[in-house]
mmCIF file of C-alpha atoms in Angstrom:
data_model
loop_
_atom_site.group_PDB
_atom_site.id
_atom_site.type_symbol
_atom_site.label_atom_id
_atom_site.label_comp_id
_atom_site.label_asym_id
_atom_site.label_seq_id
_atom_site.Cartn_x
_atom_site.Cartn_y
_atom_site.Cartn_z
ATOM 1 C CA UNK A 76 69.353 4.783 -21.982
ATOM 2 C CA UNK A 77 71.062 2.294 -23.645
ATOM 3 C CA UNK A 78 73.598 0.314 -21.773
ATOM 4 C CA UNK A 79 77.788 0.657 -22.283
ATOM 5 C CA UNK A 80 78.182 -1.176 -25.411
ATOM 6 C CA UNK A 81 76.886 -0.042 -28.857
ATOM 7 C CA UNK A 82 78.817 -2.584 -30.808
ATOM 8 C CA UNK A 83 79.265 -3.924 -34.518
ATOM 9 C CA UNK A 84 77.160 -6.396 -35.433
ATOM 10 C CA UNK A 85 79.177 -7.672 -38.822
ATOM 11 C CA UNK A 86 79.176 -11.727 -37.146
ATOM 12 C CA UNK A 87 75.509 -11.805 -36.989
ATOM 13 C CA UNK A 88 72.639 -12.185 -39.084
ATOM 14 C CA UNK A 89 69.332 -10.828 -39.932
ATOM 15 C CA UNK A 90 66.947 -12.860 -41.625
ATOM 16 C CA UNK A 91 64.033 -10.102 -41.729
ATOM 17 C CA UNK A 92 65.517 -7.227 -44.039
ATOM 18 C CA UNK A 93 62.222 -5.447 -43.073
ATOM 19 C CA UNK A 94 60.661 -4.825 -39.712
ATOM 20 C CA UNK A 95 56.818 -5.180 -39.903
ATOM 21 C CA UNK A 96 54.899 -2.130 -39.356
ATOM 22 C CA UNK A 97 54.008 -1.086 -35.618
ATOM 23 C CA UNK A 98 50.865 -2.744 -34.828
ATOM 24 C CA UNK A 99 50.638 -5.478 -37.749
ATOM 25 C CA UNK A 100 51.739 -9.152 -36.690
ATOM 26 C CA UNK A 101 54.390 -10.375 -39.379
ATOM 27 C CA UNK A 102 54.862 -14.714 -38.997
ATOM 28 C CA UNK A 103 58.574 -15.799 -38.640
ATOM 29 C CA UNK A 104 57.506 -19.658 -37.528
ATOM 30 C CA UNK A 105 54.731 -21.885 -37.363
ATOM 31 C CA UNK A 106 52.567 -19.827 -35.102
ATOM 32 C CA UNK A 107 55.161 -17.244 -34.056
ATOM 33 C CA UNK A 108 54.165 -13.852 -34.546
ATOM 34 C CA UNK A 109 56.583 -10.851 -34.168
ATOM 35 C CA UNK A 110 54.643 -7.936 -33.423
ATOM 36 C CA UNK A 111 56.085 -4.199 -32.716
ATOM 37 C CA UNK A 112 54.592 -1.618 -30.905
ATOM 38 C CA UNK A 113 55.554 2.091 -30.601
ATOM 39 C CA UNK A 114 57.778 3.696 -27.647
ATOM 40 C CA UNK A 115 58.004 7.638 -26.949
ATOM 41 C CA UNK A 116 61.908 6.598 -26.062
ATOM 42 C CA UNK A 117 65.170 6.522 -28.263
ATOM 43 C CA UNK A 118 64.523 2.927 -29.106
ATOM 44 C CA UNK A 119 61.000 3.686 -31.222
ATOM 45 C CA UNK A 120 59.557 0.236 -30.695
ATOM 46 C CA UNK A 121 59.562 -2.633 -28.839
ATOM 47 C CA UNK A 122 59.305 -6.438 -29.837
ATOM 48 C CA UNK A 123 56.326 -8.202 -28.406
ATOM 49 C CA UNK A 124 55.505 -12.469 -29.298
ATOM 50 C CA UNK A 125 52.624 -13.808 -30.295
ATOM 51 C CA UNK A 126 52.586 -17.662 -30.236
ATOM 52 C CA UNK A 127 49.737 -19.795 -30.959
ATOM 53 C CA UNK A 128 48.105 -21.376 -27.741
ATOM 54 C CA UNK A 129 45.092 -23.904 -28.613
ATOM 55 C CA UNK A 130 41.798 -21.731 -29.767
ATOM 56 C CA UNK A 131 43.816 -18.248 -28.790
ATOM 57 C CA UNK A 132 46.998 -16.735 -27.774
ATOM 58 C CA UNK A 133 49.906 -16.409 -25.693
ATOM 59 C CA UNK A 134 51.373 -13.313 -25.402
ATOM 60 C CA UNK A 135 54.730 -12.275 -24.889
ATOM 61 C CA UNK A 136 55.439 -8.964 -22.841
ATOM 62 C CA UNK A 137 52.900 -6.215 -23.977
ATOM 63 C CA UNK A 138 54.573 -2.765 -24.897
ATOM 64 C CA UNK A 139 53.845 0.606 -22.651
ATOM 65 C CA UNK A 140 50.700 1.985 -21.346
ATOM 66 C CA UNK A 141 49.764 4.674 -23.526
ATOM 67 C CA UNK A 142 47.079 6.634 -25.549
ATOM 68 C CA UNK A 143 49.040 5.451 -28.914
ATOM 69 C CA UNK A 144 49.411 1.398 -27.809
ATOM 70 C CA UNK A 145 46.136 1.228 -26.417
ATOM 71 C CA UNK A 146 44.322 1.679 -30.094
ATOM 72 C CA UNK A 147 46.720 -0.640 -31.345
ATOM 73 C CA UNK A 148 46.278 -2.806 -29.121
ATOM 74 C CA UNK A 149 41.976 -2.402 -29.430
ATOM 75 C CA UNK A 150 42.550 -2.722 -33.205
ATOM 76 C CA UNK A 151 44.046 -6.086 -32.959
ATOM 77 C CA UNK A 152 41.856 -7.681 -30.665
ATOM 78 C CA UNK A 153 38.904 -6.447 -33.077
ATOM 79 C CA UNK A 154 41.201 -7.486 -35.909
ATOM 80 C CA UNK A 155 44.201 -10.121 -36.359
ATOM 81 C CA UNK A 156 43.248 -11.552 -32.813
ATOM 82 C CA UNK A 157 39.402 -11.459 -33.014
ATOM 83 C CA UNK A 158 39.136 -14.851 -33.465
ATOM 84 C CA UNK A 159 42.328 -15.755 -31.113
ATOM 85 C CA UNK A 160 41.705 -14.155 -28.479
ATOM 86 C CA UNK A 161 44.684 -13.784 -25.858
ATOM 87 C CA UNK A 162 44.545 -16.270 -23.453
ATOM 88 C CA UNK A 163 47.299 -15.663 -21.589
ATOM 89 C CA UNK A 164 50.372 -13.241 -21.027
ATOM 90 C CA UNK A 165 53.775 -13.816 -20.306
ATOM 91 C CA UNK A 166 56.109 -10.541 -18.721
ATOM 92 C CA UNK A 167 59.783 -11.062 -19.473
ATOM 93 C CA UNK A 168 60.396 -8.314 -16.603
ATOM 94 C CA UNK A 169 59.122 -5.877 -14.828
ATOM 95 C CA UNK A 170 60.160 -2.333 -17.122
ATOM 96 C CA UNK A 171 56.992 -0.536 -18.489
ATOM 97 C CA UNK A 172 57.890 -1.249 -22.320
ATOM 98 C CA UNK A 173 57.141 -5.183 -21.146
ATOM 99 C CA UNK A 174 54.786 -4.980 -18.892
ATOM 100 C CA UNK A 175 52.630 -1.495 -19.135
ATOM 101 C CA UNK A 176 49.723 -3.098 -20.762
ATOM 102 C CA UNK A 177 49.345 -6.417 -18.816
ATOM 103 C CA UNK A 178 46.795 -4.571 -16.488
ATOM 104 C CA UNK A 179 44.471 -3.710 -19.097
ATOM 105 C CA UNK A 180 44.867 -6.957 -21.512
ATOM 106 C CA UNK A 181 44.046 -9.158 -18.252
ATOM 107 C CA UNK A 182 40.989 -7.809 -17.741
ATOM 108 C CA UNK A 183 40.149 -6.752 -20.897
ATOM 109 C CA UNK A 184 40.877 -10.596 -22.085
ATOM 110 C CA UNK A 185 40.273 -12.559 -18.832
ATOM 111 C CA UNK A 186 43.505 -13.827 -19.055
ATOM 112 C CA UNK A 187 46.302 -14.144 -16.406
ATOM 113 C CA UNK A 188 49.676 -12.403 -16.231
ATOM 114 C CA UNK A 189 53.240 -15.243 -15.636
ATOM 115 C CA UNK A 190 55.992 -13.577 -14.379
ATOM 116 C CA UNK A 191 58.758 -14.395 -12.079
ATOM 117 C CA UNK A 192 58.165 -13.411 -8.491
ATOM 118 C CA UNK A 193 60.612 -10.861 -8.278
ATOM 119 C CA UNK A 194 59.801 -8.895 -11.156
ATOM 120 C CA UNK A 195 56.299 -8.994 -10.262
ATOM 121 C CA UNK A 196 56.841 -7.812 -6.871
ATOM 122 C CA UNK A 197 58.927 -5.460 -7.671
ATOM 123 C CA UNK A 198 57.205 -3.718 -10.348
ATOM 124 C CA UNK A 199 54.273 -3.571 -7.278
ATOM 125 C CA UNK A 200 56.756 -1.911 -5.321
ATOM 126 C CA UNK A 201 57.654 0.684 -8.268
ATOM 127 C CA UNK A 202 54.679 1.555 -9.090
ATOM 128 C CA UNK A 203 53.509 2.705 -5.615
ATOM 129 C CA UNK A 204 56.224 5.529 -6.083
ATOM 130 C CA UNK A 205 54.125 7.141 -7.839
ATOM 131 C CA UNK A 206 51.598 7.878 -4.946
ATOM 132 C CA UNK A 207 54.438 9.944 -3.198
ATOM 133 C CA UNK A 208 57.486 11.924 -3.644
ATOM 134 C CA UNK A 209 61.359 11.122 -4.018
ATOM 135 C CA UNK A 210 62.237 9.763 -0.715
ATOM 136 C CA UNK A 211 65.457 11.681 1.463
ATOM 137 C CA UNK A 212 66.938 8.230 0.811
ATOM 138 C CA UNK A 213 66.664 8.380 -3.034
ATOM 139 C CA UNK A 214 67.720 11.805 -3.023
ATOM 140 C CA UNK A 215 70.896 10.860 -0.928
ATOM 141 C CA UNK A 216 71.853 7.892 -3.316
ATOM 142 C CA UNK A 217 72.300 10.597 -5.838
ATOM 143 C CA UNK A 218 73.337 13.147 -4.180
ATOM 144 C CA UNK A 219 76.298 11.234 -3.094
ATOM 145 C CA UNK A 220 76.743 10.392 -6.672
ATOM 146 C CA UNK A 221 77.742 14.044 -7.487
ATOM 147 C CA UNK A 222 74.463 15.573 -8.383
ATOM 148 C CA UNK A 223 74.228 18.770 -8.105
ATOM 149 C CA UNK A 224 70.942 20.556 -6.853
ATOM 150 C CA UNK A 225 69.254 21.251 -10.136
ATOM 151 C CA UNK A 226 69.663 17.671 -11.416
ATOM 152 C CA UNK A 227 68.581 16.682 -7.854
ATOM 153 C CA UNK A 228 65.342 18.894 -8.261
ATOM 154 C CA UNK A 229 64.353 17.566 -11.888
ATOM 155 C CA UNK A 230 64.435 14.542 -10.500
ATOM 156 C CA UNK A 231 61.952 15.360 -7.675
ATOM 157 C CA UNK A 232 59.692 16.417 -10.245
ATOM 158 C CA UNK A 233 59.448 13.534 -12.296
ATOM 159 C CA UNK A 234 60.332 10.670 -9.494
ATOM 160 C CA UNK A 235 56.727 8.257 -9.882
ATOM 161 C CA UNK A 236 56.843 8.416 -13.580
ATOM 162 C CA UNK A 237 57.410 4.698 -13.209
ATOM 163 C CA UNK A 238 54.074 3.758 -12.066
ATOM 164 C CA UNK A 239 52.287 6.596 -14.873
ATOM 165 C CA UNK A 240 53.741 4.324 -17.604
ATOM 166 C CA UNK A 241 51.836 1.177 -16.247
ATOM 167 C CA UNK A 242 48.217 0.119 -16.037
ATOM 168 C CA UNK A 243 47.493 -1.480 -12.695
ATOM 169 C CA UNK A 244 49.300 -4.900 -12.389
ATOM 170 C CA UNK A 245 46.637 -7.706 -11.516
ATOM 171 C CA UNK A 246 46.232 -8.268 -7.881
ATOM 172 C CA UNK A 247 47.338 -11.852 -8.731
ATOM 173 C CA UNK A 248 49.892 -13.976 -11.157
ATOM 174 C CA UNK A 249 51.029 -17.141 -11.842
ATOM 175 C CA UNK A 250 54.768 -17.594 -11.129
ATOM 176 C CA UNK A 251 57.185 -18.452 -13.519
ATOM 177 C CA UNK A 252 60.623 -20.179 -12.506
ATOM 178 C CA UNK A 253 64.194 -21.191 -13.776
ATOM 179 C CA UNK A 254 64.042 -24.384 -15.565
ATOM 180 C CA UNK A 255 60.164 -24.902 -15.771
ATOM 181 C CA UNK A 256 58.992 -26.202 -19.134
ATOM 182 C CA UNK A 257 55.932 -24.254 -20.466
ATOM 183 C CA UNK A 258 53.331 -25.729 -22.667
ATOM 184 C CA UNK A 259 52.444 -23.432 -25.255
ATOM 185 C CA UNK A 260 50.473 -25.185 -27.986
ATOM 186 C CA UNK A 261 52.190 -28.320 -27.708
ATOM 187 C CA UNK A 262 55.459 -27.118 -28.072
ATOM 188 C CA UNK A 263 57.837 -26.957 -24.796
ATOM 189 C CA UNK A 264 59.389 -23.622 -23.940
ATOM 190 C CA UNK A 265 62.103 -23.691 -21.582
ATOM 191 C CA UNK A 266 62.395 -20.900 -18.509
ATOM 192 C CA UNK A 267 65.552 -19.272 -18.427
ATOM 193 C CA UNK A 268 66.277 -16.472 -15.729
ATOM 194 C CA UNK A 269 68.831 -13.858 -15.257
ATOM 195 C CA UNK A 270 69.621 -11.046 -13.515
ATOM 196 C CA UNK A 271 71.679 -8.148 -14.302
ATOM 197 C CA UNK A 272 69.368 -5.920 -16.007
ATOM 198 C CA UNK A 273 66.164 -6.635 -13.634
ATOM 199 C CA UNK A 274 65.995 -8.826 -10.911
ATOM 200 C CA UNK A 275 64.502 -12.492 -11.997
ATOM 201 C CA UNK A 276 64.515 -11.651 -16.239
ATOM 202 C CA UNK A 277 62.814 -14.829 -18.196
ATOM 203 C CA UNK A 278 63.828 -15.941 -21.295
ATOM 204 C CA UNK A 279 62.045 -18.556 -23.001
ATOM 205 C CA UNK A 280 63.752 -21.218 -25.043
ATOM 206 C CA UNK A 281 61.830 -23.318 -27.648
ATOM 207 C CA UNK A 282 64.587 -26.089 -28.067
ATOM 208 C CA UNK A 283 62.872 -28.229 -30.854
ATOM 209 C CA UNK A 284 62.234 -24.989 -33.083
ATOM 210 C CA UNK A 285 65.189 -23.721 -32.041
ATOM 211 C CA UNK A 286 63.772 -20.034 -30.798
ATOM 212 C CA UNK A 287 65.410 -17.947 -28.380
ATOM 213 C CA UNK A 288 62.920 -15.266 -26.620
ATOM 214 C CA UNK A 289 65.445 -13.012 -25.130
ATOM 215 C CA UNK A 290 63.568 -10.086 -23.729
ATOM 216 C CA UNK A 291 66.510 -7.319 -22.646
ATOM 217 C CA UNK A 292 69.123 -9.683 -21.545
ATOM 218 C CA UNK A 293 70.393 -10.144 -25.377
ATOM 219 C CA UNK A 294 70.021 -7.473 -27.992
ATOM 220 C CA UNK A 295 71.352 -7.132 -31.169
ATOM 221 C CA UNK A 296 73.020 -3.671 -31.192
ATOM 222 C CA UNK A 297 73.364 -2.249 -27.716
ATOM 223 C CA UNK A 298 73.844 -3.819 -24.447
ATOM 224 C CA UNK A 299 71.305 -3.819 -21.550
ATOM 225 C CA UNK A 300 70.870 -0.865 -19.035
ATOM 226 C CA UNK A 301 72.419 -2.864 -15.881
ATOM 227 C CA UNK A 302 72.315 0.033 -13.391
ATOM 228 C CA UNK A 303 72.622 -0.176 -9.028
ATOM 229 C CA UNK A 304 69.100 0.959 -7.712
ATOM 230 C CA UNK A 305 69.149 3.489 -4.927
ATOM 231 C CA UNK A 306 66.987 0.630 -2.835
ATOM 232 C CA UNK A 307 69.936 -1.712 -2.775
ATOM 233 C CA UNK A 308 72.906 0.891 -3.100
ATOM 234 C CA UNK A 309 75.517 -1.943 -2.620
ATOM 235 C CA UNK A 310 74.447 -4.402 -5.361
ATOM 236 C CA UNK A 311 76.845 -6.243 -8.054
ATOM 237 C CA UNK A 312 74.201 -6.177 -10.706
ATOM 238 C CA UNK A 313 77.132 -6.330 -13.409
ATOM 239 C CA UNK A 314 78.399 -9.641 -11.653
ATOM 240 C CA UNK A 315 75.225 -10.772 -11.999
ATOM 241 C CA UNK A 316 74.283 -10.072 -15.891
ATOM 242 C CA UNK A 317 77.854 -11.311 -16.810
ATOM 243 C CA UNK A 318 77.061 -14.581 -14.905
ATOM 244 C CA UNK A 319 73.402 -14.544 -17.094
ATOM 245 C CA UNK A 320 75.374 -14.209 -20.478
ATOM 246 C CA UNK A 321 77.276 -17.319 -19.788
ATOM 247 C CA UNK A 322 74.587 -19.399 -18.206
ATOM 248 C CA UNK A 323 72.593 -18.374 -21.442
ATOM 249 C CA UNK A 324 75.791 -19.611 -23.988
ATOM 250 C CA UNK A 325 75.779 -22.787 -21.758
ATOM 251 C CA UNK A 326 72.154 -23.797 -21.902
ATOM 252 C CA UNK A 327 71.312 -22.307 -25.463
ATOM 253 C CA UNK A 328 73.201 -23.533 -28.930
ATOM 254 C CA UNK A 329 73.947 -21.015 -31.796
ATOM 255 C CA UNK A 330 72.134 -22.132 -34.064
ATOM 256 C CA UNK A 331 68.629 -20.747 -32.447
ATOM 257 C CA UNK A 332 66.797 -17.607 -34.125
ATOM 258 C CA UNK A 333 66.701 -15.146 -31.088
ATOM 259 C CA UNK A 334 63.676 -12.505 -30.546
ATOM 260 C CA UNK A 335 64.888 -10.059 -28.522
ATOM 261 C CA UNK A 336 63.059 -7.126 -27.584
ATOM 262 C CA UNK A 337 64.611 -4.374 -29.403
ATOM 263 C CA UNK A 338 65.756 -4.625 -32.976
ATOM 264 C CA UNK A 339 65.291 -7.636 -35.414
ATOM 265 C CA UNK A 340 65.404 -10.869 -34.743
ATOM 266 C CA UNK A 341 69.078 -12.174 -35.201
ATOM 267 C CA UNK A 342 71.164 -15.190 -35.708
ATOM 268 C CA UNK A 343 74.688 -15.573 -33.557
ATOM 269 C CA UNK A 344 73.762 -15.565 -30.135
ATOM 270 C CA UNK A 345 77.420 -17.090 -29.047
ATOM 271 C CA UNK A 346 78.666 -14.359 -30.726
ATOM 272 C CA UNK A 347 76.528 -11.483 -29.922
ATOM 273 C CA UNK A 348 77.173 -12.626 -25.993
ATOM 274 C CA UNK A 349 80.900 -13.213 -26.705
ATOM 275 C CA UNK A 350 81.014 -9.653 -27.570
ATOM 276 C CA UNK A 351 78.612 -7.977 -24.995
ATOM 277 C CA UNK A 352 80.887 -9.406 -21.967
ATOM 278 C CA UNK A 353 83.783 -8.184 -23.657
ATOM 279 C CA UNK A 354 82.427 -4.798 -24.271
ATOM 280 C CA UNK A 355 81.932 -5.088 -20.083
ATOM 281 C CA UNK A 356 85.644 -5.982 -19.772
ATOM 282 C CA UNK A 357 86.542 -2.893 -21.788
ATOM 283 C CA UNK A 358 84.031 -0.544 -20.246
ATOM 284 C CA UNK A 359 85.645 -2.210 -16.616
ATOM 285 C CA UNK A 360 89.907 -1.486 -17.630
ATOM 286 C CA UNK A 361 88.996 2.252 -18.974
ATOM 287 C CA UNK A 362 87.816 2.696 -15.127
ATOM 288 C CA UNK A 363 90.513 1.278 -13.783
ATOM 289 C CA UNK A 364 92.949 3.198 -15.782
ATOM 290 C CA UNK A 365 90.494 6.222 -14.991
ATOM 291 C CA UNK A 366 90.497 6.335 -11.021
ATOM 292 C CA UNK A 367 94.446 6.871 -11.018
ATOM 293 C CA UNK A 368 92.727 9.908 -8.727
ATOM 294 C CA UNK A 369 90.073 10.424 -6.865
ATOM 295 C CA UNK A 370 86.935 11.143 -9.011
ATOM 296 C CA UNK A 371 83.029 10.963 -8.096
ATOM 297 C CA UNK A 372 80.745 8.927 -10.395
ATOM 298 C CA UNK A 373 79.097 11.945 -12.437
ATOM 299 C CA UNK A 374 83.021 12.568 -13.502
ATOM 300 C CA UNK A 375 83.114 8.690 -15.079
ATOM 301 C CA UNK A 376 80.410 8.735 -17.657
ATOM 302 C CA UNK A 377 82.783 10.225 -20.291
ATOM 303 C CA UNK A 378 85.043 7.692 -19.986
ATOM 304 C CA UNK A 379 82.292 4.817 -19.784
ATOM 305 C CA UNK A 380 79.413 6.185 -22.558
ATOM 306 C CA UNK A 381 80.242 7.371 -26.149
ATOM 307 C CA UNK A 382 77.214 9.631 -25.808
ATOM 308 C CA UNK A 383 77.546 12.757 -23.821
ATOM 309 C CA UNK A 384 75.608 12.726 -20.382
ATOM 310 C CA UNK A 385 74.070 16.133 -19.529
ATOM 311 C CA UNK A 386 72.076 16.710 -16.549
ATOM 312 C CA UNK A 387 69.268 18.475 -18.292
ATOM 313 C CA UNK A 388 68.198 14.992 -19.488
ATOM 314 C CA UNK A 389 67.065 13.778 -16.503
ATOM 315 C CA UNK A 390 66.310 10.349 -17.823
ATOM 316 C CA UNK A 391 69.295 9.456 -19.184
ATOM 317 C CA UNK A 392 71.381 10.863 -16.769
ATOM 318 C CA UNK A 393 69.764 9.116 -13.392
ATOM 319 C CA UNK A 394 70.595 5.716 -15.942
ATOM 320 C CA UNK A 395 74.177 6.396 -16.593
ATOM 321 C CA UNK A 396 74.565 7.092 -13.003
ATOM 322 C CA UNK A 397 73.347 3.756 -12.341
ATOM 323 C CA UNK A 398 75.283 2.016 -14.709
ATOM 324 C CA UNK A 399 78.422 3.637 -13.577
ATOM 325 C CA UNK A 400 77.799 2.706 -9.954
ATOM 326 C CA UNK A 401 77.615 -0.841 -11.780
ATOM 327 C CA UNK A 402 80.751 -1.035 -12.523
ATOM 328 C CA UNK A 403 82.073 0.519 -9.474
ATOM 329 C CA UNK A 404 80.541 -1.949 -7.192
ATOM 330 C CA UNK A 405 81.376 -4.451 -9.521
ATOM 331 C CA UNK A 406 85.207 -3.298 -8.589
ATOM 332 C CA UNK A 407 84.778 -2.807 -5.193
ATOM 333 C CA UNK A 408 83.320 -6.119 -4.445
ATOM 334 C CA UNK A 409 86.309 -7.223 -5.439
ATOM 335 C CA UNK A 410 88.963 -5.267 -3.733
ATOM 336 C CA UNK A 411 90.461 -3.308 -6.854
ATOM 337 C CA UNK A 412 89.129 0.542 -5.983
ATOM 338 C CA UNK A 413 88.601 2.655 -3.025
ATOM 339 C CA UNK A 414 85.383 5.020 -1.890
ATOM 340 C CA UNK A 415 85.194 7.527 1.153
ATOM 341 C CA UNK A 416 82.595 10.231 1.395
ATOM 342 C CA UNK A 417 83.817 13.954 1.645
ATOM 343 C CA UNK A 418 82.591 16.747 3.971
ATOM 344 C CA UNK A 419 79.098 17.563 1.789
ATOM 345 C CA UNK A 420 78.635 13.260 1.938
ATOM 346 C CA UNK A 421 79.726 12.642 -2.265
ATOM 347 C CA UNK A 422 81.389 9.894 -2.940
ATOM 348 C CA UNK A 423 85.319 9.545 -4.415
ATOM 349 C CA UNK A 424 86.137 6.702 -5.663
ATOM 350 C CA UNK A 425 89.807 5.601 -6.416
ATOM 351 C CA UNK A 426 92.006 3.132 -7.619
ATOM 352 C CA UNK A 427 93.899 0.908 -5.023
#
């Protein structure tokens, strides 16, 4: 699910009219290559890098693990990449649309997955869900949330799914961190990590060439699921990706060509996070102007999503929930709004 914001995008722009085909590398620099790869989601495709590295190739988060990406992916090592091979792989975060294939590519390449220590760990962590069924736990985070039994039981049946979406993560990475300068074929790109969204996000910033790699903490047209995980119940998550956006306007200048992950590469990245954060701001007032009463979170989603929530989409409904508790938390940390648990253990949540 997309996140709160589906905004207009009239102050940026696109210098790619035309998307390249899923699957066929399309040059936008000097040894940049945006290539997009299919997703059985709402959002089609997903943007993967390919920047020149020496004899072969770095590669830039890796799209999901499927029966459709897999023979794209074997068609372009036999192809486009034959004769630059990948030589390493670099996971913006830990969601199976980034990270799915790095199993199979690292051995299939002998090449080694970066990532950020968190996101690495904690896709480990996710994945082993899939061995086992939706912990009491889990099923009280939502549950408390307002869900009745039947959404409660979908989710049982599809809890794992996480882990089916991956190939095995190598057993070892290196670790990426804030502020470390990568070499990637002589040119220097620049770690940048947020949170919000995931827990330890990398960007990568290519200062000379002015390229912004932005992964899911800036997209063009909608904003970032940021959503409170039922194995940290009490986060601030949208503290967190609000304090990203700003670190990223403060360390990055305008004038870069940013390749995020979903839609086309863009130009007006002040502008883009300018409005995101105030798109938060909104989505934060119409809750407080909403819990004038008591109300549980399943009862905010129509005043926080344009898109009507239903239950029977399991999916999209365990995200809003998340992203609602987002902003809740992001209010209670702060002493605005209320929350006591009635006599079946939901939550009601209320202005102060």
């Amino acid at each position: 699910m997309d996140g709160i914001s589906l905004s207009s995008d009239a102050q940026l722009r696109y210098p790619y009219a035309t998307p390249p085909a899923p699957g066929v590398p399309q040059q936008i620099a000097a040894g940049v290559h945006w290539l997009r790869l299919p997703l059985p989601v709402s959002l089609g495709t997903i943007n993967v890098w390919l920047l020149a590295d020496g004899a072969g190739t770095t590669l830039v988060d890796t799209g999901i693990h499927d029966e459709q990406t897999l023979a794209l992916w074997r068609a372009l090592l036999d192809g486009a990449l034959r004769d630059r091979p990948l030589t390493r792989i670099i996971a913006t975060h830990l969601h199976p649309d980034h990270v799915g294939m790095a199993g199979w590519l690292s051995r299939h390449c002998a090449c080694r997955l970066w990532m950020t220590r968190l996101e690495y760990l904690h896709c480990r962590m996710q994945a082993s869900d899939s061995r086992r069924a939706a912990p009491e736990e889990t099923l009280g985070f939502y549950q408390r949330a307002g869900w009745d039994e039947q959404a409660l039981q979908r989710y049982r049946t599809r809890f794992g799914g996480f882990g089916r979406m991956l190939s095995a993560l190598p057993d070892s990475y290196r670790r990426i961190e804030d502020g470390e300068q990568l070499d990637i074929d002589g040119h220097r790109w620049q770690v940048l990590v947020g949170a919000g969204h995931s827990p330890e996000h990398a960007c990568l910033y290519d200062a000379q060439r002015k390229l912004l790699i932005s992964g899911d903490q800036v997209l063009p047209r909608i904003s970032s699921n940021v959503s409170v995980q039922p194995t940290e119940p009490d986060a601030d998550p949208m503290s967190e990706w609000l304090d990203s956006l700003s670190k990223l306007r403060r360390c990055v200048p305008d004038d870069v060509l940013v390749l995020p992950a979903h839609n086309k590469p863009f130009y007006g990245l002040h502008a883009r996070i300018e409005q995101l954060q105030a798109d938060a701001d909104d989505a934060l007032e119409r809750l407080r102007e909403g819990l004038d009463q008591p109300r549980r979170v399943v009862d905010l989603f129509a005043l926080l999503f344009r898109a009507t929530v239903r239950s029977e989409d399991s999916t999209r409904y365990t995200l809003a929930t998340g992203e609602a508790l987002a902003c809740l938390n992001y209010l209670l940390h702060r002493g605005e709004i209320s929350v006591s648990l009635d006599d079946q253990g939901v939550a009601w949540y209320q202005r102060l």
